[in-house]
Coordinates of C-alpha atoms in Angstrom, one line a residue:
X1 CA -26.9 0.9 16.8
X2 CA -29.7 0.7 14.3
X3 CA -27.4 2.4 11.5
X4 CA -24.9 0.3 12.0
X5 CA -27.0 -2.7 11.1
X6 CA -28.1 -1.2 8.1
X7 CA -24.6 -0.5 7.2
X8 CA -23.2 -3.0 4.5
X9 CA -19.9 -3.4 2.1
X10 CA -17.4 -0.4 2.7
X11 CA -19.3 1.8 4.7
X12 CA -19.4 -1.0 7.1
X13 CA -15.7 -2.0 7.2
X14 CA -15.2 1.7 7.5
X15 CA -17.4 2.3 10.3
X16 CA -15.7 -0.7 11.8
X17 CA -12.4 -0.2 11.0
X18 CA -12.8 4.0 12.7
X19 CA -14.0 1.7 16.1
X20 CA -11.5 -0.6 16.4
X21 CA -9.2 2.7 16.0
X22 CA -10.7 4.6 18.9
X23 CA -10.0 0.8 20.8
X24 CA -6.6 1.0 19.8
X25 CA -5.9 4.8 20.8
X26 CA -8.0 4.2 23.8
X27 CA -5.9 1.5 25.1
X28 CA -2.7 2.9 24.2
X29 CA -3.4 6.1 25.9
X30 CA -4.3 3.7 29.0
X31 CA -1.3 1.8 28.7
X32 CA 0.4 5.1 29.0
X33 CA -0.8 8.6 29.0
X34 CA 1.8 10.4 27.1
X35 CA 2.2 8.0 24.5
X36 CA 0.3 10.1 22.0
X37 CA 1.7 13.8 21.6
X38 CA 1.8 15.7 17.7
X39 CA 5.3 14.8 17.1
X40 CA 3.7 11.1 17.2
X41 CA 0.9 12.0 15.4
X42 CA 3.0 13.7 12.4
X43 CA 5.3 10.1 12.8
X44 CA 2.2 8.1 12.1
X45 CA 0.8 9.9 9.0
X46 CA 5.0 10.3 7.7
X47 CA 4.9 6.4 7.8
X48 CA 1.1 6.2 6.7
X49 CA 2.1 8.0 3.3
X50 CA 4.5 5.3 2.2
X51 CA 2.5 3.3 3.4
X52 CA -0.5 3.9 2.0
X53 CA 0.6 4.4 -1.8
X54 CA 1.9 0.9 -1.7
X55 CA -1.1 -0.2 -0.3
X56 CA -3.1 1.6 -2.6
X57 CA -1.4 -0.3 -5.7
X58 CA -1.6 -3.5 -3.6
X59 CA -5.7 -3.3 -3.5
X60 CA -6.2 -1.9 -7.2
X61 CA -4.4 -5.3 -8.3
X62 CA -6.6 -7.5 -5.5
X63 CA -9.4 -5.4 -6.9
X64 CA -9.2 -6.3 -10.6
X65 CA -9.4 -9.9 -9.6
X66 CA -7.8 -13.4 -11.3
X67 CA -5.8 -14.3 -8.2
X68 CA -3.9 -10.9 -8.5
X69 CA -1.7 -9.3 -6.0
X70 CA 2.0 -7.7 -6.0
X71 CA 4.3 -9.6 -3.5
X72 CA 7.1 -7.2 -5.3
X73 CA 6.2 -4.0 -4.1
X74 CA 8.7 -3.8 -1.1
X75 CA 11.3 -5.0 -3.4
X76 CA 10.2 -2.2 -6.1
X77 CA 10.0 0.6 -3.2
X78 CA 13.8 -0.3 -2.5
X79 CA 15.0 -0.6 -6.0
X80 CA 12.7 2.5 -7.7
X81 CA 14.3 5.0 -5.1
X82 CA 18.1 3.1 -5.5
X83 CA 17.8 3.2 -8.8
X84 CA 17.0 7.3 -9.0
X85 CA 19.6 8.0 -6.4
X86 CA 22.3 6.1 -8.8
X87 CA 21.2 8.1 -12.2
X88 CA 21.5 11.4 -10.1
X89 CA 25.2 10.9 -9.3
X90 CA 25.9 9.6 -13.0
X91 CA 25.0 13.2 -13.9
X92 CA 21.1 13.1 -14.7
X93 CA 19.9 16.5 -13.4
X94 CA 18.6 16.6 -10.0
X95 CA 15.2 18.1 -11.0
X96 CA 14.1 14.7 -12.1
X97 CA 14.7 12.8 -9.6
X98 CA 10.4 12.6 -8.8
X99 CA 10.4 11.8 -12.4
X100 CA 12.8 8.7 -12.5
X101 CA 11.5 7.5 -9.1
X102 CA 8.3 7.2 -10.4
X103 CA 9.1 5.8 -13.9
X104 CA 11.4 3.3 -12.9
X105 CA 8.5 1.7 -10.6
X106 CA 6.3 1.8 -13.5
X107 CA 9.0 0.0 -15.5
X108 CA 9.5 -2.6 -12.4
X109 CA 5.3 -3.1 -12.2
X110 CA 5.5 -3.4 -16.2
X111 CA 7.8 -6.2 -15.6
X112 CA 5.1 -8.0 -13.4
X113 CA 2.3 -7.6 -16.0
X114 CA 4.4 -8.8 -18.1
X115 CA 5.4 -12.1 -16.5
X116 CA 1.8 -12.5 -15.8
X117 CA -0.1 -11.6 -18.8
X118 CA 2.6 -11.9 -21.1
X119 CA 3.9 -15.4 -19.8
X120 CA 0.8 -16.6 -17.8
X121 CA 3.0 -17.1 -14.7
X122 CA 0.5 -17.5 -11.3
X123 CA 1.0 -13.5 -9.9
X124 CA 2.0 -15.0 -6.4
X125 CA 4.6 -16.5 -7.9
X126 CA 5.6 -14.3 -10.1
X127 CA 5.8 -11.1 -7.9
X128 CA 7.7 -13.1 -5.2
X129 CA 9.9 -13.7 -7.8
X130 CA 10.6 -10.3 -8.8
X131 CA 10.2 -9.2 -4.9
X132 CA 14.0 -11.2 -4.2
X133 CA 15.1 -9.7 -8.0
X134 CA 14.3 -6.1 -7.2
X135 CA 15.4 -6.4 -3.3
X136 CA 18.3 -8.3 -4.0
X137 CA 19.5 -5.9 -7.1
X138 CA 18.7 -3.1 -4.4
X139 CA 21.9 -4.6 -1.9
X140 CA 23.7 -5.4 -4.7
X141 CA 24.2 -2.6 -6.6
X142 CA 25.2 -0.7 -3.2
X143 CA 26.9 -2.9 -0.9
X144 CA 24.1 -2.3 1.6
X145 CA 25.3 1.3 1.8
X146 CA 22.7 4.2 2.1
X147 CA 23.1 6.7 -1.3
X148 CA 23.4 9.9 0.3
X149 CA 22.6 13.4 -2.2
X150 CA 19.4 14.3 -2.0
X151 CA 18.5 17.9 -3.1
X152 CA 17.6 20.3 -0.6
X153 CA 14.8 21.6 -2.0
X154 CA 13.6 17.8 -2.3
X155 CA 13.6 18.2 1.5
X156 CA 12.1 20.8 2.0
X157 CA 8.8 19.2 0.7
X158 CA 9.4 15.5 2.6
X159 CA 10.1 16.9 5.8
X160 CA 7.9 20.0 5.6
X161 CA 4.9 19.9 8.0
X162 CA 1.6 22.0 8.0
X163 CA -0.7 21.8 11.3
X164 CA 1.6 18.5 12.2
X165 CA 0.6 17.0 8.5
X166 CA 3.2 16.1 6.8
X167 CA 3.7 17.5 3.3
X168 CA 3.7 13.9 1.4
X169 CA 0.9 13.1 3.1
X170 CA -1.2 15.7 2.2
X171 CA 0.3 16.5 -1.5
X172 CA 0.2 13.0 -2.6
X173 CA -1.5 9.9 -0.7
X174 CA -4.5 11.8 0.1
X175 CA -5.2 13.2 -3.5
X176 CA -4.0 9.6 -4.7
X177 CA -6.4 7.9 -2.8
X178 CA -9.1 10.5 -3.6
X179 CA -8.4 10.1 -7.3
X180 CA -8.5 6.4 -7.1
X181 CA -11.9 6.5 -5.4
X182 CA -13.2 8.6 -7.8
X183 CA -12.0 6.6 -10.7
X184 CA -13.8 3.1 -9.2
X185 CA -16.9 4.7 -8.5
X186 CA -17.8 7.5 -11.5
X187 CA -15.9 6.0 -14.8
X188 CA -15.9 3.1 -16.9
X189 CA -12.5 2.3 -15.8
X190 CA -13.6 1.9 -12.3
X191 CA -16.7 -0.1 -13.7
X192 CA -14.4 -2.3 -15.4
X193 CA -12.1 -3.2 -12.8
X194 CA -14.9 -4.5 -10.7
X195 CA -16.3 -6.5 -13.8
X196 CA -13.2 -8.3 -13.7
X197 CA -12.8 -8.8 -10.0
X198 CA -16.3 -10.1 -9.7
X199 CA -16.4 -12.5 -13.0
X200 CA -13.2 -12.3 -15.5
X201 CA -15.1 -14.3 -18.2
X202 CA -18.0 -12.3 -18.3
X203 CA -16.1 -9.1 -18.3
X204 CA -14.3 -10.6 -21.7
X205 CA -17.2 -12.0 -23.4
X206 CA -18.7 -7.9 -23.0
X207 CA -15.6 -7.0 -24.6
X208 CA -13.2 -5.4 -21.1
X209 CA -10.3 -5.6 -22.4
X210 CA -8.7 -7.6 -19.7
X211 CA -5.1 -8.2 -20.1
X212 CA -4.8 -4.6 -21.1
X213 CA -6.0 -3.6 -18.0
X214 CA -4.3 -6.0 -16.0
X215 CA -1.2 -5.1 -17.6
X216 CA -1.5 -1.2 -16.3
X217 CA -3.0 -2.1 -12.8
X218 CA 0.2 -3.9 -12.2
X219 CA 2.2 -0.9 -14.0
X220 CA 0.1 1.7 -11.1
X221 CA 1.0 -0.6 -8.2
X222 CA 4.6 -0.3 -9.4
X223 CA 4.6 3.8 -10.2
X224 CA 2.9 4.1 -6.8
X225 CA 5.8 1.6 -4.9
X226 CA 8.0 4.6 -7.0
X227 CA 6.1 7.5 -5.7
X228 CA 6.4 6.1 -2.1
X229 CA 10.7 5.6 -2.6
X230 CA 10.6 8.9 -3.9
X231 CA 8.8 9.9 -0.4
X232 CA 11.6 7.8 1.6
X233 CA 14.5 10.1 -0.1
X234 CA 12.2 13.0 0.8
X235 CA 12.1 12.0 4.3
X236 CA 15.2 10.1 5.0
X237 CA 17.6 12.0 3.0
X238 CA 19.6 9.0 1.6
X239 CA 18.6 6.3 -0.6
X240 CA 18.1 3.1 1.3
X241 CA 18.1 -0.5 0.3
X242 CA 16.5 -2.0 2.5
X243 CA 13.8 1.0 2.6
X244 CA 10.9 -1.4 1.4
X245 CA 11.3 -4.4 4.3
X246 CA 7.8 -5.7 5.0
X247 CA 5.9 -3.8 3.0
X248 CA 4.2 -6.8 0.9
X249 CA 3.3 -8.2 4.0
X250 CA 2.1 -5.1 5.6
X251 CA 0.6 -3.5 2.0
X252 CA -1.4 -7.0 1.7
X253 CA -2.6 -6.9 5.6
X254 CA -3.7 -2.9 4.7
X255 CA -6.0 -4.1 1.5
X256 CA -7.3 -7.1 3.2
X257 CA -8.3 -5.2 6.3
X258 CA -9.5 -2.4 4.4
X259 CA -12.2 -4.6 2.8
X260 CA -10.9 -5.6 -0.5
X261 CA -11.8 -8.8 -1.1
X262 CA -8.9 -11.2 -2.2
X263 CA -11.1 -13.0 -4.6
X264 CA -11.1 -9.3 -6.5
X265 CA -15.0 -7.8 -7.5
X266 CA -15.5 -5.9 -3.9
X267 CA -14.0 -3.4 -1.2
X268 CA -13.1 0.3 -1.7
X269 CA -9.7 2.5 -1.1
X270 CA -11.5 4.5 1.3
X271 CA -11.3 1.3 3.8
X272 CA -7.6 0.4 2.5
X273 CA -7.0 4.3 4.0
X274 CA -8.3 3.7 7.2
X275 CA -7.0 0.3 7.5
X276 CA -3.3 2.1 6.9
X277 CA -4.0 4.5 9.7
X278 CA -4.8 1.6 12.5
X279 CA -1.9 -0.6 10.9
X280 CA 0.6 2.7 11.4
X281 CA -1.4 4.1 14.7
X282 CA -0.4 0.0 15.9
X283 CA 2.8 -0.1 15.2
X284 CA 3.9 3.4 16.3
X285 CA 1.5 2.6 19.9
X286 CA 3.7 -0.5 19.8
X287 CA 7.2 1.3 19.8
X288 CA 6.0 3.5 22.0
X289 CA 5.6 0.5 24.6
X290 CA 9.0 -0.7 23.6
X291 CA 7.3 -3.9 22.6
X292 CA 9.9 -5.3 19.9
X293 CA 10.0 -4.8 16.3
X294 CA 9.9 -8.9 15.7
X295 CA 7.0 -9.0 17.9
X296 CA 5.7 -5.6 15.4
X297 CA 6.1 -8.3 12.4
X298 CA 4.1 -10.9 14.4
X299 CA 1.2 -8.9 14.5
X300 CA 0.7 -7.7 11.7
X301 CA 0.6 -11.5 10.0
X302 CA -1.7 -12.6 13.0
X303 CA -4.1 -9.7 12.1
X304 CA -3.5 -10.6 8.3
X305 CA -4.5 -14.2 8.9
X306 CA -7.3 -13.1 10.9
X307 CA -8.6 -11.3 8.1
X308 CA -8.7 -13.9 5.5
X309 CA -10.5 -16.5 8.2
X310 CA -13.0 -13.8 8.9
X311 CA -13.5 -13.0 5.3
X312 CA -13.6 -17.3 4.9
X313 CA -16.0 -17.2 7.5
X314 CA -18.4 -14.7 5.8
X315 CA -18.6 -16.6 2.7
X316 CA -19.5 -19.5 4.4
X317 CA -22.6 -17.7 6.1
X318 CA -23.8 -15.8 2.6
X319 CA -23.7 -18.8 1.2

């Protein structure tokens, strides 16, 4: 108990964030037994991985502060993986298909830094703009219709599963996130992004270039909404439009929870990975129970507002 107290920042919404886990397994498993078994466990981290790479943008945008955040990144999740699925059947070779995924989500979180750099639009509004663009151009270029055609050997790799971990899962969120961490806590980049966060002004007067970075942040979030559409085609098998529902809800709750502060300056990705675990390990438990999916969607925005009270409620008490 005495190292807990001594615990502080992200070590302590980790520590926290690992308990309120057990409490959640604990109480599933008590609710009923068998609701845990490893085809639920490989479920939970198949669903983690997308995700967690959205969440993953999500926090480095919080993270770099001046009221950022990506509303969009459902909408680019949708569109990045409709978009790829569309150049393959106009004859663009198959192999690519990562490729495209990935750049076209880069292009979509371009056109975010753009509006709000370029343009000085607020981001809230400017990504919930683009969020009903890219969703909406998502249904409309396919009628609502899943695009089926997704190489085999593509398969292969989102389906594939080693000791019940799921290949995209192990591939690519976890060195994502381990890169990510690295890059906030041993490089100039990662030195910078806090700077930012914590006071914009000073960060320019030191000479951080901050638009710039801005700018790619919100191009990262949107290769990394691109990465996880790629892993929905990898999974699914077809190209969904409606792949991304939630997910800026759910992306926001996972960087909140995780400890990044909205303000920007403060958290870690190691939290924002754990908080995608008990946000996944919820849901699925949910399911399970055959609670209802509306009722899925409640909870998640009651523990979302609970977050931002508590983290309200902190601030109060620092100060």
């Amino acid at each position: 108990m005495k190292t807990l107290r001594n615990l502080q920042g992200p070590a302590l919404t980790l520590a926290l964030l690992c308990a309120l886990w057990l409490v959640v397994i604990v109480g599933l498993l008590a609710l009923r037994p068998s609701v845990f078994n490893l085809g639920t466990v490989t479920t939970i981290l198949q669903f983690s991985t997308i995700l967690a790479l959205v969440g993953l943008g999500q926090a480095l945008v919080i993270l770099a502060g001046g009221a950022g955040i990506d509303l969009s990144v459902g909408g680019a999740v949708s569109l990045s993986a409709i978009l790829a699925m569309l150049c393959i059947k106009l004859g663009l070779p198959p192999v690519l298909l990562p490729a495209v995924c990935i750049l076209a989500g880069a292009l979509l979180g371009a056109l975010n830094g753009w509006l709000v750099n370029g343009l000085a639009l607020l981001p809230f509004i400017a990504t919930l703009g683009t969020f009903f663009v890219y969703s909406g151009a998502a249904l409309a270029v396919t009628g609502g219709a899943a695009q089926a055609g997704v190489p085999s050997w593509l398969l292969l790799w989102g389906r594939g599963v080693v000791m019940g971990i799921p290949m995209p899962f192990l591939t690519l969120a976890i060195p994502c996130f381990v890169l990510a961490g690295l890059v906030l806590i041993s490089t100039a980049w990662g030195r910078w992004i806090y700077a930012m966060g914590f006071n914009e002004r000073s960060a320019k007067l030191v000479g951080i270039p901050v638009d710039r970075v801005r700018f790619i942040l919100y191009c990262l979030s949107g290769a990394l909404a691109g990465a996880a559409g790629l892993v929905s085609l990898a999974w699914l098998g077809s190209g969904r439009p409606n792949i991304g529902q939630n997910l800026e809800l759910e992306s926001l709750t996972a960087a909140m929870l995780g400890g990044i502060v909205i303000t920007g300056g403060r958290g870690g990705v190691g939290g924002v990975f754990a908080a995608v675990l008990l946000l996944v390990t919820l849901k699925t438990g949910l399911l399970q129970l055959n609670i209802n999916t509306v009722w899925q969607v409640g909870i998640v925005g009651a523990l979302l507002v609970f977050v931002l009270l508590a983290d309200r409620l902190s601030q109060r008490w620092r100060s």
